[in-house]
Short mmCIF file of N, CA and C and ligand atoms in Angstrom, two decimals:
data_model
loop_
_atom_site.label_atom_id
_atom_site.label_comp_id
_atom_site.label_asym_id
_atom_site.label_seq_id
_atom_site.Cartn_x
_atom_site.Cartn_y
_atom_site.Cartn_z
N UNK A 12 -183.02 171.26 113.90
CA UNK A 12 -182.75 170.43 115.17
C UNK A 12 -184.19 169.63 115.28
N UNK A 13 -183.74 168.68 116.12
CA UNK A 13 -184.65 167.41 116.67
C UNK A 13 -184.74 167.33 117.92
N UNK A 14 -186.06 166.92 118.24
CA UNK A 14 -186.04 166.36 120.07
C UNK A 14 -185.62 164.81 119.72
N UNK A 15 -184.95 164.53 120.73
CA UNK A 15 -184.80 163.21 120.99
C UNK A 15 -185.43 162.17 121.72
N UNK A 16 -185.60 161.37 122.16
CA UNK A 16 -186.20 160.77 123.22
C UNK A 16 -185.20 160.36 124.40
N UNK A 17 -185.44 160.73 125.58
CA UNK A 17 -184.89 160.50 126.90
C UNK A 17 -184.96 159.19 127.29
N UNK A 18 -183.97 158.64 127.61
CA UNK A 18 -183.91 157.28 128.09
C UNK A 18 -184.05 157.11 129.74
N UNK A 19 -184.71 156.83 130.25
CA UNK A 19 -185.09 156.46 131.61
C UNK A 19 -184.64 155.15 132.54
N UNK A 20 -184.26 155.46 133.60
CA UNK A 20 -184.13 154.13 134.42
C UNK A 20 -185.27 153.60 134.51
N UNK A 21 -184.76 152.09 134.78
CA UNK A 21 -183.96 151.45 134.36
C UNK A 21 -183.79 150.66 133.21
N UNK A 22 -182.43 150.94 132.70
CA UNK A 22 -182.37 150.66 131.21
C UNK A 22 -180.79 150.46 131.24
N UNK A 23 -180.70 149.40 130.50
CA UNK A 23 -178.70 149.04 130.66
C UNK A 23 -178.04 150.03 129.58
N UNK A 24 -178.72 150.66 128.86
CA UNK A 24 -177.75 151.64 128.13
C UNK A 24 -177.57 152.94 128.99
N UNK A 25 -178.28 153.17 129.92
CA UNK A 25 -177.78 154.31 131.11
C UNK A 25 -176.45 153.59 131.63
N UNK A 26 -176.17 152.62 131.84
CA UNK A 26 -174.93 152.25 132.31
C UNK A 26 -173.68 151.89 131.56
N UNK A 27 -173.98 152.26 130.26
CA UNK A 27 -172.95 152.14 129.50
C UNK A 27 -171.93 153.20 129.43
N UNK A 28 -170.51 152.88 129.26
CA UNK A 28 -169.42 153.98 129.32
C UNK A 28 -169.10 154.75 127.97
N UNK A 29 -169.57 155.99 127.80
CA UNK A 29 -169.19 156.84 126.80
C UNK A 29 -167.73 156.82 126.45
N UNK A 30 -167.48 156.86 125.20
CA UNK A 30 -166.29 156.65 124.56
C UNK A 30 -165.91 158.61 124.02
N UNK A 31 -164.56 158.87 124.08
CA UNK A 31 -164.14 160.06 123.68
C UNK A 31 -164.60 160.46 122.31
N UNK A 32 -165.12 161.65 122.11
CA UNK A 32 -165.27 162.13 120.43
C UNK A 32 -164.05 162.43 119.85
N UNK A 33 -163.69 161.70 118.85
CA UNK A 33 -162.60 162.30 117.79
C UNK A 33 -162.54 163.71 117.33
N UNK A 34 -163.47 164.07 117.01
CA UNK A 34 -163.55 165.47 116.48
C UNK A 34 -164.74 166.26 116.50
N UNK A 35 -164.72 167.63 116.86
CA UNK A 35 -165.97 168.07 117.05
C UNK A 35 -166.08 168.97 115.79
N UNK A 36 -166.96 168.26 114.99
CA UNK A 36 -167.65 168.55 113.65
C UNK A 36 -168.98 168.58 113.50
N UNK A 37 -169.61 169.29 112.02
CA UNK A 37 -170.84 169.63 112.10
C UNK A 37 -171.89 168.44 112.79
N UNK A 38 -171.33 167.38 112.55
CA UNK A 38 -172.28 166.17 112.92
C UNK A 38 -173.11 166.10 114.62
N UNK A 39 -171.39 166.32 114.99
CA UNK A 39 -171.46 166.50 116.41
C UNK A 39 -172.18 167.81 116.69
N UNK A 40 -172.10 168.62 116.09
CA UNK A 40 -172.58 170.13 117.03
C UNK A 40 -174.16 169.86 116.59
N UNK A 41 -174.72 169.09 115.35
CA UNK A 41 -175.95 168.78 115.33
C UNK A 41 -176.70 168.17 116.30
N UNK A 42 -175.94 167.10 117.00
CA UNK A 42 -176.28 166.29 118.26
C UNK A 42 -176.31 167.26 119.43
N UNK A 43 -175.62 168.08 119.73
CA UNK A 43 -175.13 168.85 120.54
C UNK A 43 -176.85 169.74 120.77
N UNK A 44 -177.04 170.32 119.14
CA UNK A 44 -178.08 171.28 119.08
C UNK A 44 -179.51 170.19 119.34
N UNK A 45 -179.55 168.95 118.92
CA UNK A 45 -180.46 168.40 119.42
C UNK A 45 -180.68 168.10 120.61
N UNK A 46 -179.75 167.73 121.73
CA UNK A 46 -179.37 167.70 122.93
C UNK A 46 -180.01 168.92 123.51
N UNK A 47 -179.50 170.01 123.10
CA UNK A 47 -179.98 171.40 123.84
C UNK A 47 -181.73 171.03 123.86
N UNK A 48 -181.93 171.25 122.91
CA UNK A 48 -183.16 171.37 122.45
C UNK A 48 -184.14 170.63 123.35
N UNK A 49 -183.75 169.13 123.18
CA UNK A 49 -184.58 168.40 124.13
C UNK A 49 -184.35 168.43 125.69
N UNK A 50 -183.25 169.03 126.01
CA UNK A 50 -183.35 169.20 127.26
C UNK A 50 -184.08 170.52 127.79
N UNK A 51 -184.15 171.59 126.88
CA UNK A 51 -185.01 172.74 127.18
C UNK A 51 -186.58 172.14 127.45
N UNK A 52 -187.07 171.38 126.52
CA UNK A 52 -188.32 170.79 126.32
C UNK A 52 -188.77 170.31 127.09
N UNK A 53 -187.81 169.35 128.17
CA UNK A 53 -187.95 168.65 129.27
C UNK A 53 -188.97 168.93 130.08
N UNK A 54 -188.58 170.04 130.90
CA UNK A 54 -187.07 170.99 130.64
C UNK A 54 -186.37 170.35 131.93
N UNK A 55 -184.85 170.75 131.91
CA UNK A 55 -183.89 170.07 132.60
C UNK A 55 -182.62 171.54 132.45
N UNK A 56 -181.49 171.27 133.21
CA UNK A 56 -180.44 172.07 133.22
C UNK A 56 -179.40 171.44 132.65
N UNK A 57 -179.25 169.94 132.46
CA UNK A 57 -178.20 169.48 131.91
C UNK A 57 -178.71 167.94 131.48
N UNK A 58 -177.90 167.82 130.34
CA UNK A 58 -178.01 166.37 129.72
C UNK A 58 -176.64 165.93 129.19
N UNK A 59 -176.75 164.45 129.54
CA UNK A 59 -175.40 163.64 128.88
C UNK A 59 -176.15 163.19 127.51
N UNK A 60 -175.22 162.83 126.42
CA UNK A 60 -175.37 162.42 125.08
C UNK A 60 -175.91 160.81 125.31
N UNK A 61 -175.71 159.83 126.54
CA UNK A 61 -176.18 158.80 126.59
C UNK A 61 -177.58 158.79 126.95
N UNK A 62 -178.05 159.44 127.75
CA UNK A 62 -179.35 160.20 127.87
C UNK A 62 -180.38 159.88 126.66
N UNK A 63 -179.94 160.27 125.86
CA UNK A 63 -180.62 160.21 124.11
C UNK A 63 -180.06 159.00 123.50
N UNK A 64 -179.36 157.96 124.26
CA UNK A 64 -178.67 156.89 123.66
C UNK A 64 -177.06 157.01 122.52
N UNK A 65 -176.85 157.93 122.83
CA UNK A 65 -175.34 158.09 122.11
C UNK A 65 -174.50 158.08 122.98
N UNK A 66 -173.49 157.02 122.92
CA UNK A 66 -172.52 156.55 124.16
C UNK A 66 -171.25 157.42 123.88
N UNK A 67 -171.32 159.17 123.72
CA UNK A 67 -170.21 159.70 123.46
C UNK A 67 -170.14 160.77 124.33
N UNK A 68 -168.83 161.03 124.78
CA UNK A 68 -168.61 161.88 125.88
C UNK A 68 -168.74 163.22 125.46
N UNK A 69 -170.41 163.59 125.60
CA UNK A 69 -170.74 165.02 125.28
C UNK A 69 -171.99 165.47 126.47
N UNK A 70 -171.75 166.63 126.79
CA UNK A 70 -172.46 167.36 127.84
C UNK A 70 -173.00 168.35 127.31
N UNK A 71 -174.46 168.83 127.32
CA UNK A 71 -174.91 170.40 127.45
C UNK A 71 -175.65 170.64 128.52
N UNK A 72 -175.86 171.87 128.68
CA UNK A 72 -175.89 172.28 130.11
C UNK A 72 -176.52 173.86 129.91
N UNK A 73 -177.26 174.28 130.65
CA UNK A 73 -177.91 175.80 131.08
C UNK A 73 -178.32 176.02 132.31
N UNK A 74 -177.62 176.73 133.38
CA UNK A 74 -177.93 176.92 134.50
C UNK A 74 -178.75 178.47 134.47
N UNK A 75 -178.80 178.92 133.59
CA UNK A 75 -179.51 180.32 133.42
C UNK A 75 -180.96 180.46 134.43
N UNK A 76 -181.16 181.46 134.81
CA UNK A 76 -182.70 181.58 135.36
C UNK A 76 -183.74 181.67 134.62
N UNK A 77 -184.73 181.50 134.90
CA UNK A 77 -186.17 181.60 134.33
C UNK A 77 -186.18 183.02 133.26
N UNK A 78 -185.60 183.85 133.92
CA UNK A 78 -186.15 185.21 133.46
C UNK A 78 -184.73 185.71 132.52
N UNK A 79 -183.61 184.74 132.82
CA UNK A 79 -182.52 185.30 131.94
C UNK A 79 -182.31 184.76 130.43
N UNK A 80 -181.35 185.61 129.88
CA UNK A 80 -181.29 185.01 128.62
C UNK A 80 -180.58 183.25 128.27
N UNK A 81 -181.15 182.74 127.55
CA UNK A 81 -180.27 181.08 127.63
C UNK A 81 -178.91 181.45 127.72
N UNK A 82 -178.16 180.69 128.22
CA UNK A 82 -176.73 180.50 128.54
C UNK A 82 -176.08 179.15 128.05
N UNK A 83 -176.33 178.41 127.04
CA UNK A 83 -175.69 177.03 126.56
C UNK A 83 -174.50 176.86 126.95
N UNK A 84 -174.21 175.92 127.81
CA UNK A 84 -172.67 175.26 127.91
C UNK A 84 -172.62 173.95 127.19
N UNK A 85 -171.42 173.56 126.59
CA UNK A 85 -171.26 172.57 125.87
C UNK A 85 -169.88 172.09 126.52
N UNK A 86 -169.87 170.74 126.86
CA UNK A 86 -168.60 170.11 127.26
C UNK A 86 -168.63 168.58 126.43
N UNK A 87 -167.14 168.82 125.66
CA UNK A 87 -167.02 167.44 124.95
C UNK A 87 -165.71 166.94 125.64
N UNK A 88 -165.47 165.65 125.70
CA UNK A 88 -164.69 165.28 126.47
C UNK A 88 -164.07 165.87 127.64
N UNK A 89 -164.97 165.95 128.64
CA UNK A 89 -164.78 166.79 129.88
C UNK A 89 -163.77 165.88 130.69
N UNK A 90 -162.75 166.38 131.64
CA UNK A 90 -161.75 165.69 132.10
C UNK A 90 -161.62 166.65 133.29
N UNK A 91 -161.90 165.80 134.82
CA UNK A 91 -161.72 166.64 135.95
C UNK A 91 -160.47 166.67 136.37
N UNK A 92 -159.71 167.91 136.51
CA UNK A 92 -158.53 167.92 136.63
C UNK A 92 -157.81 167.85 137.83
N UNK A 93 -158.72 168.45 138.91
CA UNK A 93 -158.62 168.28 140.43
C UNK A 93 -160.43 168.64 141.21
N UNK A 94 -160.18 168.30 142.07
CA UNK A 94 -161.61 168.48 143.01
C UNK A 94 -161.00 169.09 144.64
N UNK A 95 -162.16 170.13 144.92
CA UNK A 95 -161.70 170.41 146.28
C UNK A 95 -162.02 169.36 147.25
N UNK A 96 -161.30 169.63 148.31
CA UNK A 96 -161.56 169.05 149.64
C UNK A 96 -162.96 169.23 150.36
N UNK A 97 -163.71 170.23 150.52
CA UNK A 97 -164.68 170.38 150.83
C UNK A 97 -165.95 170.13 150.00
N UNK A 98 -167.13 169.83 150.66
CA UNK A 98 -168.00 169.00 150.00
C UNK A 98 -169.44 169.85 149.95
N UNK A 99 -170.20 169.59 149.05
CA UNK A 99 -171.26 170.39 149.05
C UNK A 99 -172.80 169.29 148.81
N UNK A 100 -173.62 169.79 149.52
CA UNK A 100 -174.77 168.92 149.20
C UNK A 100 -175.97 169.32 148.35
N UNK A 101 -176.36 169.10 147.15
CA UNK A 101 -177.68 169.78 146.44
C UNK A 101 -178.68 168.53 145.98
N UNK A 102 -180.06 168.98 146.53
CA UNK A 102 -180.81 168.01 146.29
C UNK A 102 -180.79 167.87 144.36
N UNK A 103 -180.54 166.64 144.28
CA UNK A 103 -180.51 166.52 142.65
C UNK A 103 -181.61 165.49 142.23
N UNK A 104 -181.65 166.07 141.03
CA UNK A 104 -182.88 165.26 140.26
C UNK A 104 -181.93 164.75 138.89
N UNK A 105 -182.84 164.08 137.93
CA UNK A 105 -182.27 163.60 136.65
C UNK A 105 -183.37 163.22 135.49
N UNK A 106 -183.18 163.74 134.49
CA UNK A 106 -184.29 163.48 133.30
C UNK A 106 -184.36 162.34 133.15
N UNK A 107 -183.52 161.02 133.56
CA UNK A 107 -183.13 159.93 133.27
C UNK A 107 -184.10 158.86 134.36
N UNK A 108 -184.35 159.82 135.77
CA UNK A 108 -185.08 159.39 137.20
C UNK A 108 -186.07 160.18 137.55
N UNK A 109 -187.21 160.42 136.25
CA UNK A 109 -188.19 161.29 136.67
C UNK A 109 -189.26 161.40 137.87
N UNK A 110 -188.90 162.35 138.42
CA UNK A 110 -190.05 162.74 139.62
C UNK A 110 -189.09 162.04 140.90
N UNK A 111 -187.79 161.69 140.99
CA UNK A 111 -187.07 161.40 142.03
C UNK A 111 -186.15 162.50 142.41
N UNK A 112 -185.80 163.37 143.65
CA UNK A 112 -185.00 164.13 144.19
C UNK A 112 -184.39 163.65 145.18
N UNK A 113 -183.22 163.44 145.49
CA UNK A 113 -182.45 163.25 146.87
C UNK A 113 -181.44 164.30 147.06
N UNK A 114 -180.74 164.35 148.16
CA UNK A 114 -179.52 164.93 148.80
C UNK A 114 -178.46 164.03 148.09
N UNK A 115 -177.56 164.75 147.26
CA UNK A 115 -175.99 164.17 147.11
C UNK A 115 -175.00 164.99 147.41
N UNK A 116 -173.90 164.11 148.04
CA UNK A 116 -172.94 165.17 148.49
C UNK A 116 -171.54 164.81 147.22
N UNK A 117 -170.83 166.05 146.97
CA UNK A 117 -169.94 165.81 145.92
C UNK A 117 -168.75 166.83 146.25
N UNK A 118 -167.76 166.65 145.75
CA UNK A 118 -166.60 167.81 146.04
C UNK A 118 -167.31 169.34 145.39
N UNK A 119 -167.40 170.40 146.47
CA UNK A 119 -167.99 171.79 145.94
C UNK A 119 -167.19 172.37 144.99
N UNK A 120 -166.02 172.25 144.85
CA UNK A 120 -165.09 172.74 143.38
C UNK A 120 -164.28 171.87 142.80
N UNK A 121 -164.26 171.97 141.56
CA UNK A 121 -163.55 171.25 140.66
C UNK A 121 -163.07 172.12 139.36
N UNK A 122 -162.26 171.48 138.74
CA UNK A 122 -161.41 172.33 137.74
C UNK A 122 -161.32 171.25 136.56
N UNK A 123 -161.86 171.48 135.56
CA UNK A 123 -162.48 170.77 134.32
C UNK A 123 -161.68 170.96 133.01
N UNK A 124 -161.05 170.17 132.20
CA UNK A 124 -160.55 170.48 130.80
C UNK A 124 -161.66 169.93 129.96
N UNK A 125 -162.28 170.46 128.71
CA UNK A 125 -162.99 170.01 127.98
C UNK A 125 -162.79 170.74 126.31
N UNK A 126 -163.48 170.19 125.66
CA UNK A 126 -163.59 171.02 124.23
C UNK A 126 -164.71 171.52 124.17
N UNK A 127 -164.92 172.86 123.49
CA UNK A 127 -166.41 173.74 123.40
C UNK A 127 -166.73 173.16 122.23
N UNK A 128 -167.87 174.23 121.86
CA UNK A 128 -168.67 173.88 120.79
C UNK A 128 -167.83 173.79 119.59
N UNK A 129 -166.57 174.69 119.61
CA UNK A 129 -166.02 175.07 118.11
C UNK A 129 -165.00 173.76 118.34
N UNK A 130 -164.68 173.11 119.42
CA UNK A 130 -163.82 171.80 119.41
C UNK A 130 -162.32 172.64 119.80
N UNK A 131 -162.80 173.86 120.54
CA UNK A 131 -161.54 174.42 121.43
C UNK A 131 -161.09 173.84 122.66
N UNK A 132 -159.99 173.55 123.01
CA UNK A 132 -159.55 173.05 124.48
C UNK A 132 -159.71 174.30 125.27
N UNK A 133 -160.61 174.21 126.26
CA UNK A 133 -160.64 174.91 127.31
C UNK A 133 -160.68 174.41 128.76
N UNK A 134 -160.33 175.36 129.58
CA UNK A 134 -160.33 174.68 131.30
C UNK A 134 -160.73 175.77 132.19
N UNK A 135 -161.53 175.32 132.96
CA UNK A 135 -162.49 176.33 133.69
C UNK A 135 -162.38 175.80 135.19
N UNK A 136 -162.69 176.74 136.10
CA UNK A 136 -162.77 176.09 137.54
C UNK A 136 -164.55 176.49 137.83
N UNK A 137 -164.91 175.59 138.30
CA UNK A 137 -166.56 175.21 138.58
C UNK A 137 -166.56 175.27 139.87
N UNK A 138 -167.77 176.03 140.35
CA UNK A 138 -168.31 175.71 141.89
C UNK A 138 -169.65 175.98 141.76
N UNK A 139 -170.34 176.07 142.86
CA UNK A 139 -171.93 175.79 143.31
C UNK A 139 -172.50 174.88 142.61
N UNK A 140 -173.75 175.33 141.84
CA UNK A 140 -174.56 174.77 141.19
C UNK A 140 -173.87 173.77 139.81
N UNK A 141 -172.83 175.02 139.11
CA UNK A 141 -172.14 174.14 138.22
C UNK A 141 -171.21 173.09 138.30
N UNK A 142 -170.38 173.48 139.60
CA UNK A 142 -169.72 172.03 139.97
C UNK A 142 -170.35 170.83 140.10
N UNK A 143 -171.69 171.09 140.78
CA UNK A 143 -172.67 169.87 140.99
C UNK A 143 -173.15 169.25 139.48
N UNK A 144 -173.56 169.83 139.05
CA UNK A 144 -174.32 169.56 137.45
C UNK A 144 -173.45 168.96 136.70
N UNK A 145 -171.96 169.31 136.52
CA UNK A 145 -170.95 169.09 135.82
C UNK A 145 -170.49 167.55 136.52
N UNK A 146 -170.48 167.55 137.65
CA UNK A 146 -170.26 166.20 138.28
C UNK A 146 -171.27 165.10 137.76
N UNK A 147 -172.43 165.57 138.10
CA UNK A 147 -173.77 164.54 137.97
C UNK A 147 -173.63 164.38 136.20
N UNK A 148 -173.20 165.17 135.54
CA UNK A 148 -173.42 164.62 133.68
C UNK A 148 -172.13 163.97 133.83
N UNK A 149 -171.19 164.22 134.31
CA UNK A 149 -169.84 163.40 133.82
C UNK A 149 -169.93 162.04 134.57
N UNK A 150 -170.67 161.82 135.58
CA UNK A 150 -171.33 160.70 136.18
C UNK A 150 -171.79 159.59 135.23
N UNK A 151 -172.86 160.47 134.39
CA UNK A 151 -173.45 159.68 133.10
C UNK A 151 -172.29 158.90 132.25
N UNK A 152 -171.65 159.85 131.97
CA UNK A 152 -170.58 159.02 131.11
C UNK A 152 -169.81 157.82 131.55
N UNK A 153 -169.95 157.64 132.47
CA UNK A 153 -169.23 156.56 133.05
C UNK A 153 -170.25 155.65 133.62
N UNK A 154 -171.56 155.64 133.20
CA UNK A 154 -172.48 154.96 133.37
C UNK A 154 -173.17 154.68 134.72
N UNK A 155 -173.02 156.07 135.61
CA UNK A 155 -173.22 155.96 136.95
C UNK A 155 -174.22 157.25 136.89
N UNK A 156 -175.69 156.83 137.60
CA UNK A 156 -176.79 157.68 137.91
C UNK A 156 -176.50 158.42 139.39
N UNK A 157 -177.23 159.51 139.28
CA UNK A 157 -177.05 160.02 140.61
C UNK A 157 -177.60 159.47 142.07
N UNK A 158 -178.68 158.09 141.53
CA UNK A 158 -179.24 157.20 142.61
C UNK A 158 -178.37 156.35 143.03
N UNK A 159 -176.89 156.09 142.08
CA UNK A 159 -175.75 155.21 142.80
C UNK A 159 -175.32 155.87 143.70
N UNK A 160 -175.43 156.95 144.07
CA UNK A 160 -174.87 157.62 145.24
C UNK A 160 -175.94 157.34 146.82
N UNK A 161 -176.87 156.69 146.32
CA UNK A 161 -177.69 156.64 147.67
C UNK A 161 -177.32 155.26 148.26
N UNK A 162 -178.07 155.09 149.31
CA UNK A 162 -178.02 153.65 149.88
C UNK A 162 -178.58 152.57 149.07
N UNK A 163 -178.22 151.60 148.91
CA UNK A 163 -178.72 150.49 148.12
C UNK A 163 -180.40 150.26 148.26
N UNK A 164 -180.64 150.23 149.65
CA UNK A 164 -182.52 150.32 149.92
C UNK A 164 -183.19 151.16 149.17
N UNK A 165 -182.66 152.34 149.34
CA UNK A 165 -183.41 153.65 148.51
C UNK A 165 -182.96 153.41 146.98
N UNK A 166 -182.16 153.13 146.63
CA UNK A 166 -181.75 153.18 145.20
C UNK A 166 -182.92 151.89 144.52
N UNK A 167 -182.74 150.78 145.34
CA UNK A 167 -183.64 149.56 144.96
C UNK A 167 -185.17 150.15 144.98
N UNK A 168 -185.54 150.80 145.95
CA UNK A 168 -186.93 151.13 146.27
C UNK A 168 -187.39 152.01 144.68
N UNK A 169 -186.43 153.24 144.54
CA UNK A 169 -186.51 153.92 143.48
C UNK A 169 -186.91 153.39 142.04
N UNK A 170 -186.07 152.46 141.98
CA UNK A 170 -185.80 151.61 140.59
C UNK A 170 -187.16 150.49 140.44
N UNK A 171 -187.53 150.33 141.46
CA UNK A 171 -188.77 149.78 141.48
C UNK A 171 -190.01 150.23 141.07
N UNK A 172 -190.05 151.32 141.75
CA UNK A 172 -191.32 152.41 141.69
C UNK A 172 -191.13 153.23 139.82
N UNK A 173 -189.81 153.36 139.58
CA UNK A 173 -189.74 153.81 138.15
C UNK A 173 -190.00 152.52 136.89
N UNK A 174 -189.91 151.15 137.41
CA UNK A 174 -190.18 150.20 136.43
C UNK A 174 -191.43 150.13 136.53
N UNK A 175 -192.24 150.01 137.76
CA UNK A 175 -193.79 150.11 137.53
C UNK A 175 -194.62 151.16 136.71
N UNK A 176 -193.87 152.64 136.94
CA UNK A 176 -194.14 153.63 136.14
C UNK A 176 -193.93 153.60 134.87
N UNK A 177 -192.97 152.48 134.27
CA UNK A 177 -192.67 152.55 132.92
C UNK A 177 -193.65 151.54 132.45
N UNK A 178 -194.28 150.41 133.28
CA UNK A 178 -194.86 149.24 132.52
C UNK A 178 -196.36 150.05 132.46
N UNK A 179 -196.68 150.76 133.41
CA UNK A 179 -198.04 151.25 133.33
C UNK A 179 -198.15 152.37 131.92
N UNK A 180 -197.10 152.82 131.60
CA UNK A 180 -196.96 154.11 130.49
C UNK A 180 -197.18 153.09 129.54
N UNK A 181 -196.36 151.71 129.21
CA UNK A 181 -196.59 150.90 128.15
C UNK A 181 -198.01 150.38 127.79
N UNK A 182 -198.54 149.92 129.02
CA UNK A 182 -199.96 149.72 129.11
C UNK A 182 -200.72 150.83 128.17
N UNK A 183 -200.50 152.03 128.59
CA UNK A 183 -201.54 152.87 128.08
C UNK A 183 -201.21 153.18 126.81
N UNK A 184 -200.11 153.10 126.39
CA UNK A 184 -199.53 153.45 124.93
C UNK A 184 -200.19 152.33 124.06
N UNK A 185 -200.21 150.88 124.55
CA UNK A 185 -200.45 149.94 123.85
C UNK A 185 -202.15 149.55 123.57
N UNK A 186 -202.69 150.33 124.88
CA UNK A 186 -204.41 149.92 124.95
C UNK A 186 -205.06 150.97 123.70
NI1 NI B 13 -178.77 163.20 135.29
#
């Protein structure tokens, strides 16, 4: 397993649309293992492959609490089958949008079909944090960030600050 670099906004790669995985094989499992390790190290609760520069429909997640045993989840080629009419609001953050948190409204429940770590087809009903996190990660597969759900003014303000942070980090690295 190896840590991968997490891409942060603004970066055109995060706007890429990810393509379906043809086969869940050892190579893909190695990617998922790397992604999980990278997510734990960050630390974060969810990560899409495009965030480490791989435009494939792959998501890893772990919503277990700090004192719980790890409970990794893997979603390959996820597809939302249905969403509830009622909505839920969560304060969201993203490893690709460091240090920013904002309320985002999404359907409170959803049903998803996906391939698991072994490549088996599964269907699952999601609610609460799982439903929100899954929809957030699935947005990444479409090139959408949680800040794209906010007003244009707010988003542009955040992107400006992120760009500034990036530039000052680069200056530090080259100094
Ligand atoms: Ni994210």
